[in-house]
PDB file of C-alpha atoms in Angstrom:
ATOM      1  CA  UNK E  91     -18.006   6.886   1.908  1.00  0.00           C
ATOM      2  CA  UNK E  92     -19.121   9.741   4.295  1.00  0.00           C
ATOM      3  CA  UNK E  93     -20.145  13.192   2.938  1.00  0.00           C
ATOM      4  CA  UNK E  94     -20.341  16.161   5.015  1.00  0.00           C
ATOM      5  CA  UNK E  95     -21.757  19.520   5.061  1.00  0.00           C
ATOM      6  CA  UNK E  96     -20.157  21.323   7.722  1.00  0.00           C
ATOM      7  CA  UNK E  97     -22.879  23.914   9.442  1.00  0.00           C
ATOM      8  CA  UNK E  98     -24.953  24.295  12.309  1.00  0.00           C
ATOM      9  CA  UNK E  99     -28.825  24.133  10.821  1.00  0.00           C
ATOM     10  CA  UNK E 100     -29.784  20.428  11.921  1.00  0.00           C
ATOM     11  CA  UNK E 101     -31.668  18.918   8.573  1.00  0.00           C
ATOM     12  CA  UNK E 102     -30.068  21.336   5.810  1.00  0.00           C
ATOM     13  CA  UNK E 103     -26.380  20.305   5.647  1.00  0.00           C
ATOM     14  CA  UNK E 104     -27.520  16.435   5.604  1.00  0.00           C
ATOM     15  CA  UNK E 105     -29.791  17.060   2.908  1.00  0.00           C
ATOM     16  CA  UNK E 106     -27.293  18.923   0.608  1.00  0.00           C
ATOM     17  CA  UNK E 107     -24.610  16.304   1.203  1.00  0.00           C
ATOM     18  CA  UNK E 108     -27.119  13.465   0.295  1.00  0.00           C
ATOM     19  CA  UNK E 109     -27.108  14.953  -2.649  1.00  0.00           C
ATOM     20  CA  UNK E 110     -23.300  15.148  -3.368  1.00  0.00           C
ATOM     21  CA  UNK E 111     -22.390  12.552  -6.456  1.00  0.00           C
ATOM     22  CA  UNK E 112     -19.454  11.083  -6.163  1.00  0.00           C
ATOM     23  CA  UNK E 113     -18.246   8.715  -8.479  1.00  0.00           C
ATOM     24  CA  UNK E 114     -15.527   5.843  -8.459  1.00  0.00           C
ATOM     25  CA  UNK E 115     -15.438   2.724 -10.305  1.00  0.00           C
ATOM     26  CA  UNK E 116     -13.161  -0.676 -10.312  1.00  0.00           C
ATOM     27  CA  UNK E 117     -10.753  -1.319 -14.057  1.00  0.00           C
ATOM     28  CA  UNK E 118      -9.970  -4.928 -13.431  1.00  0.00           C
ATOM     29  CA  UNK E 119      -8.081  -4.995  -9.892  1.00  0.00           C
ATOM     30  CA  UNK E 120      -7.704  -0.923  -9.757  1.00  0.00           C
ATOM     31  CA  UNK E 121      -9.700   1.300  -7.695  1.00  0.00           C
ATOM     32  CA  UNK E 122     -10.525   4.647  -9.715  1.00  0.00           C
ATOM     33  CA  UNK E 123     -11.296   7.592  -7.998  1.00  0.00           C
ATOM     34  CA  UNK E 124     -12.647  10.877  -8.870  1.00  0.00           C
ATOM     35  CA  UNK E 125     -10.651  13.892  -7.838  1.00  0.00           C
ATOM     36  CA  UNK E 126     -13.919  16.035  -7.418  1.00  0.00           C
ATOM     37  CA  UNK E 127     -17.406  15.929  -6.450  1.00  0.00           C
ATOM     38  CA  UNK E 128     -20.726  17.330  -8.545  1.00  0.00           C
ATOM     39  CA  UNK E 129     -23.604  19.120  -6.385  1.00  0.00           C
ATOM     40  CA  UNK E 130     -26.380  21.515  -7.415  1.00  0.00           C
ATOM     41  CA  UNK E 131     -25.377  24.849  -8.483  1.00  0.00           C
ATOM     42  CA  UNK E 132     -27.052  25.744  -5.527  1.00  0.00           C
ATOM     43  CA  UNK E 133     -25.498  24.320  -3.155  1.00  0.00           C
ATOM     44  CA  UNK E 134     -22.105  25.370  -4.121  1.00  0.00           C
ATOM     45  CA  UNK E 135     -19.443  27.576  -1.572  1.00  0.00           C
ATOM     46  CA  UNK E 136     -21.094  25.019   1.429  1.00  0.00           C
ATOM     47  CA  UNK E 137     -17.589  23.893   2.731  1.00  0.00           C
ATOM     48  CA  UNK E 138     -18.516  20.038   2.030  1.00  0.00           C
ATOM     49  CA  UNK E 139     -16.323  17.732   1.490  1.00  0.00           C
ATOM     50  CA  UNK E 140     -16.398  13.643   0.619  1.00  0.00           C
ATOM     51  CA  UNK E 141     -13.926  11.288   2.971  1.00  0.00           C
ATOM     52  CA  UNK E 142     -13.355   8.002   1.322  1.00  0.00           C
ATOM     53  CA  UNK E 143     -12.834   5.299   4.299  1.00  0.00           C
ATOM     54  CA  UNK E 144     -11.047   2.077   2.550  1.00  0.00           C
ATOM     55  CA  UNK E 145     -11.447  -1.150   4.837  1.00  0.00           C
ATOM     56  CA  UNK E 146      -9.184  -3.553   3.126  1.00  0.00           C
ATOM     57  CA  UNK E 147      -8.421  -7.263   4.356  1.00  0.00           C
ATOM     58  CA  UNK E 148      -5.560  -8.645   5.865  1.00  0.00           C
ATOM     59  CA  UNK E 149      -2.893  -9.664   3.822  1.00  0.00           C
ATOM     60  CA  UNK E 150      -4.330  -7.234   0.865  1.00  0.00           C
ATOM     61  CA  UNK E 151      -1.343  -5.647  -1.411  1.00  0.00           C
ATOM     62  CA  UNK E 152      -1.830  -2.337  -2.746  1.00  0.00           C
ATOM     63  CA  UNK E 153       0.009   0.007  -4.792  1.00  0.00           C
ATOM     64  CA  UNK E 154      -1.358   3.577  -4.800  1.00  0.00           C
ATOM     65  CA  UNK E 155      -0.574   5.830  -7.385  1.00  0.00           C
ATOM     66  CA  UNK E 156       1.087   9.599  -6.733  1.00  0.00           C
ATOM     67  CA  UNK E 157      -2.458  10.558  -7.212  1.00  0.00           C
ATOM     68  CA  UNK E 158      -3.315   9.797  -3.428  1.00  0.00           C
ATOM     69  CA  UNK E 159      -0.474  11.571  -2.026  1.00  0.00           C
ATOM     70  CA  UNK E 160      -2.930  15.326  -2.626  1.00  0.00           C
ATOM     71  CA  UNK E 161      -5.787  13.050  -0.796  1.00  0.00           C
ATOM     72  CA  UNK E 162      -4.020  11.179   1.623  1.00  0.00           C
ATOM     73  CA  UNK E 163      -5.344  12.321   5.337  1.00  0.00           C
ATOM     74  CA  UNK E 164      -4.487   9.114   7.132  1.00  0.00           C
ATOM     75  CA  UNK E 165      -3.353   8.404  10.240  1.00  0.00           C
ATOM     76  CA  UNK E 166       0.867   7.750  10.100  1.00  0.00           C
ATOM     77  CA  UNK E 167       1.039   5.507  12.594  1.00  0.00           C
ATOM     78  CA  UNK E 168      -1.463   3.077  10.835  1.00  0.00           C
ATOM     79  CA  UNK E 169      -0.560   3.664   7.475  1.00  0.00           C
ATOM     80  CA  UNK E 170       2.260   5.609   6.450  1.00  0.00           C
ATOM     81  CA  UNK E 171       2.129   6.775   2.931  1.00  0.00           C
ATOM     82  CA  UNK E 172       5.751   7.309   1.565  1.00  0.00           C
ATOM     83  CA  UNK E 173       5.719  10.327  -0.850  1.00  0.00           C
ATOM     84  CA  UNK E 174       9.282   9.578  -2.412  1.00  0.00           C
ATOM     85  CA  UNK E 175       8.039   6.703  -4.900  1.00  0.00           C
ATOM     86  CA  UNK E 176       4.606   5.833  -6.264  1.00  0.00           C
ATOM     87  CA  UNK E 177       6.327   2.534  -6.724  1.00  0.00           C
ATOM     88  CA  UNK E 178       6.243   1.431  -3.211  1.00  0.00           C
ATOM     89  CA  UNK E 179       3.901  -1.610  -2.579  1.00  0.00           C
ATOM     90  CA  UNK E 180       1.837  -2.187   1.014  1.00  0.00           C
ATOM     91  CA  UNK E 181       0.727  -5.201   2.996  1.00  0.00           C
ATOM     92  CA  UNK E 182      -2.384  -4.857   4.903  1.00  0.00           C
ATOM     93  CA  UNK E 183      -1.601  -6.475   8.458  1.00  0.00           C
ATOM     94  CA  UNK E 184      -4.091  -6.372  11.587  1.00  0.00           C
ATOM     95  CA  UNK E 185      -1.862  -3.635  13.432  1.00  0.00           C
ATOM     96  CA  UNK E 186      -0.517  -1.390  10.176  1.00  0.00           C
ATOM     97  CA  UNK E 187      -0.090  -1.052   6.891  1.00  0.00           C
ATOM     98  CA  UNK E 188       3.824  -1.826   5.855  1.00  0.00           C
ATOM     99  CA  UNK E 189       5.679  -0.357   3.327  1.00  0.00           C
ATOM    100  CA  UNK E 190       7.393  -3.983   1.705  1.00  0.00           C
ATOM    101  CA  UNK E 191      10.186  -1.882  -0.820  1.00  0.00           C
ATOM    102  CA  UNK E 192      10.264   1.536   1.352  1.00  0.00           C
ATOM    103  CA  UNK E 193      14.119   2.125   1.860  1.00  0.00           C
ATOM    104  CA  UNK E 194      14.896   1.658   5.246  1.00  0.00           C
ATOM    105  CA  UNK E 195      15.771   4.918   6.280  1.00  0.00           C
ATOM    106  CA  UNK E 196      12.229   5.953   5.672  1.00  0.00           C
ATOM    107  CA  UNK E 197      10.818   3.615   8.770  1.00  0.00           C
ATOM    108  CA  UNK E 198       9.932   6.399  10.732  1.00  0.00           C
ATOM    109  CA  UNK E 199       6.744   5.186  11.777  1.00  0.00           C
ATOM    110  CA  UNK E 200       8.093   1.502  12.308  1.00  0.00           C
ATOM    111  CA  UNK E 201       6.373   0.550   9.028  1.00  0.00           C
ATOM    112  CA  UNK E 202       8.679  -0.696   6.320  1.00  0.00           C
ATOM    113  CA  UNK E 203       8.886  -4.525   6.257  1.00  0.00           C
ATOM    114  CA  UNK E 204      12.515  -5.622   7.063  1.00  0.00           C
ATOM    115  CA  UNK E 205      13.182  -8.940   5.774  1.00  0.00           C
ATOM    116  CA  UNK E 206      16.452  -9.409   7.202  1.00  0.00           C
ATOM    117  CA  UNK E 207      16.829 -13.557   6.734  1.00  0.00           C
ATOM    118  CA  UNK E 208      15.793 -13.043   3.143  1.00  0.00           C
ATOM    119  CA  UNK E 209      18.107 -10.046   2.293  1.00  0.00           C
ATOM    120  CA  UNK E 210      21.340 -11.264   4.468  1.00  0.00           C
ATOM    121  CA  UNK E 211      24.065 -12.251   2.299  1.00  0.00           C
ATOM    122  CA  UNK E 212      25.360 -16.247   1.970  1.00  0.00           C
ATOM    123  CA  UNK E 213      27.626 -18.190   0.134  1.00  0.00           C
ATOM    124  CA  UNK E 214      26.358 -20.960  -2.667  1.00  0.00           C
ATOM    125  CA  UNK E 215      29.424 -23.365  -2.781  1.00  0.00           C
ATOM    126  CA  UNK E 216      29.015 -25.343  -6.035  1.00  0.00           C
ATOM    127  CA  UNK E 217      31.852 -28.532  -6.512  1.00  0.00           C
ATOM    128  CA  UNK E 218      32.267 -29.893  -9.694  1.00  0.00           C
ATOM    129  CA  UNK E 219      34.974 -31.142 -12.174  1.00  0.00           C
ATOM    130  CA  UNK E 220      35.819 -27.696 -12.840  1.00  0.00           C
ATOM    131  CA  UNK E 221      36.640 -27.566  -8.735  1.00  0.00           C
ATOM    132  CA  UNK E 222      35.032 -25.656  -6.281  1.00  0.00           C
ATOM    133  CA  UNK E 223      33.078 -21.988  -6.966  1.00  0.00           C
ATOM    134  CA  UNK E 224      31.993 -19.818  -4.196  1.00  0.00           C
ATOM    135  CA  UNK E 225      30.010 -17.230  -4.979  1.00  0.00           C
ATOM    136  CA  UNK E 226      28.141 -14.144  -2.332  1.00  0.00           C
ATOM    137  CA  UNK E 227      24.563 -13.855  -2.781  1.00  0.00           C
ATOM    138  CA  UNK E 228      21.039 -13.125  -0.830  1.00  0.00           C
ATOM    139  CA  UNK E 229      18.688 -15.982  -0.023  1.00  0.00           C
ATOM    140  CA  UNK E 230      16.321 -14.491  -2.263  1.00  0.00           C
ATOM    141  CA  UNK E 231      18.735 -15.280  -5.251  1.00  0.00           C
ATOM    142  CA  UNK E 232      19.401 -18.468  -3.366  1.00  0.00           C
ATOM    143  CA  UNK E 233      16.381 -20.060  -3.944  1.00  0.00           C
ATOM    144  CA  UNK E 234      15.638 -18.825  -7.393  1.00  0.00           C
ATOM    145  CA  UNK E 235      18.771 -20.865  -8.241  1.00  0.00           C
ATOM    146  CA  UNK E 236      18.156 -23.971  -6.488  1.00  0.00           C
ATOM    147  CA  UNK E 237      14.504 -24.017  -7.063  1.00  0.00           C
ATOM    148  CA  UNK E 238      13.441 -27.446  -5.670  1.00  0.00           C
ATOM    149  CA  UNK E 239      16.311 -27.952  -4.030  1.00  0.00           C
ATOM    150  CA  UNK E 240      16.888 -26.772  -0.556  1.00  0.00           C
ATOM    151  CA  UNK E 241      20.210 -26.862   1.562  1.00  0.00           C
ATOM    152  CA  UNK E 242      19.655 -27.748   5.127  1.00  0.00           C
ATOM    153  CA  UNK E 243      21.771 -26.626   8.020  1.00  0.00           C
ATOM    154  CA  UNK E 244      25.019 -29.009   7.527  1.00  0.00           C
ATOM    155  CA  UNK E 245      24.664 -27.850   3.738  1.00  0.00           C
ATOM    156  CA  UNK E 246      22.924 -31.042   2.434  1.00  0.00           C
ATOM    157  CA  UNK E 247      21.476 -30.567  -0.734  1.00  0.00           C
ATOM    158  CA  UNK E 248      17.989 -32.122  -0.737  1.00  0.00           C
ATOM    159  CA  UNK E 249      15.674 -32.033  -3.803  1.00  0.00           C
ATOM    160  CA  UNK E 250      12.037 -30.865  -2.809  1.00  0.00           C
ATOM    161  CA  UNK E 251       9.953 -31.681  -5.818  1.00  0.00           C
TER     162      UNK E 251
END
């Protein structure tokens, strides 16, 4: 967390923003935020401000609320905070942050996560006594279905577990 006090006397502005509280706190696996800052009465009508600076992991998944979107100052091309949904869920990687459920035509900043061999549509051909059923799905559905089984590429069956 930085705090600032923007003015030119050298040791005054660092001393008032030292004594900015800010105050945040962690509810299980949620980050809580304050959406102000407390100071002396006397320091008030200083033009400070408190930056929060979150360093995350890779491979971290976050969710954040439509709360950020008054706070958000980032940088777009690093992590591009889509204000149409609160309901849009990131993936920290080493060169951005991607959007994994942004709708596509939002990928301005090259940042929502296509998935395009787990979203392109197949065929599950099931033969039985009832005769043969062909039926269009995604691989995602794919594999919920056959879970444990996979189908290799001359459409084998093979049971995995």
């Amino acid at each position: 967390m930085k705090k600032e006090q923007k003015e030119n006397q050298s040791q005054k502005p660092k001393k008032r923003a030292e004594k900015i509280n800010y105050a945040f706190k962690f509810e299980g696996n949620k980050l809580i935020l304050d959406n102000y800052f407390i100071t002396d009465l006397k320091n008030k009508y200083r033009n400070q401000e408190v930056e929060l600076y979150l360093y995350l992991p890779q491979g971290t998944i976050i969710r954040p609320d439509s709360s950020v979107q008054r706070f958000d100052s980032s940088n777009n091309g690093f992590f591009n905070l889509h204000y149409s949904s609160d309901q849009y869920i990131y993936n920290v990687t080493k060169e951005q942050i991607k959007c994994l459920n942004c709708p596509i035509d939002e990928n301005e900043y090259n940042d929502v996560q296509i998935n395009s061999s787990e979203d392109s549509v197949t065929s599950i051909v099931t033969i039985n006594k009832d005769g043969i059923h062909i039926k269009e799905t995604n691989k995602s559905e794919e594999k919920r279905k056959f879970k444990g089984l996979e189908i290799n590429e001359e459409g084998v069956i093979i049971k995995t577990n």
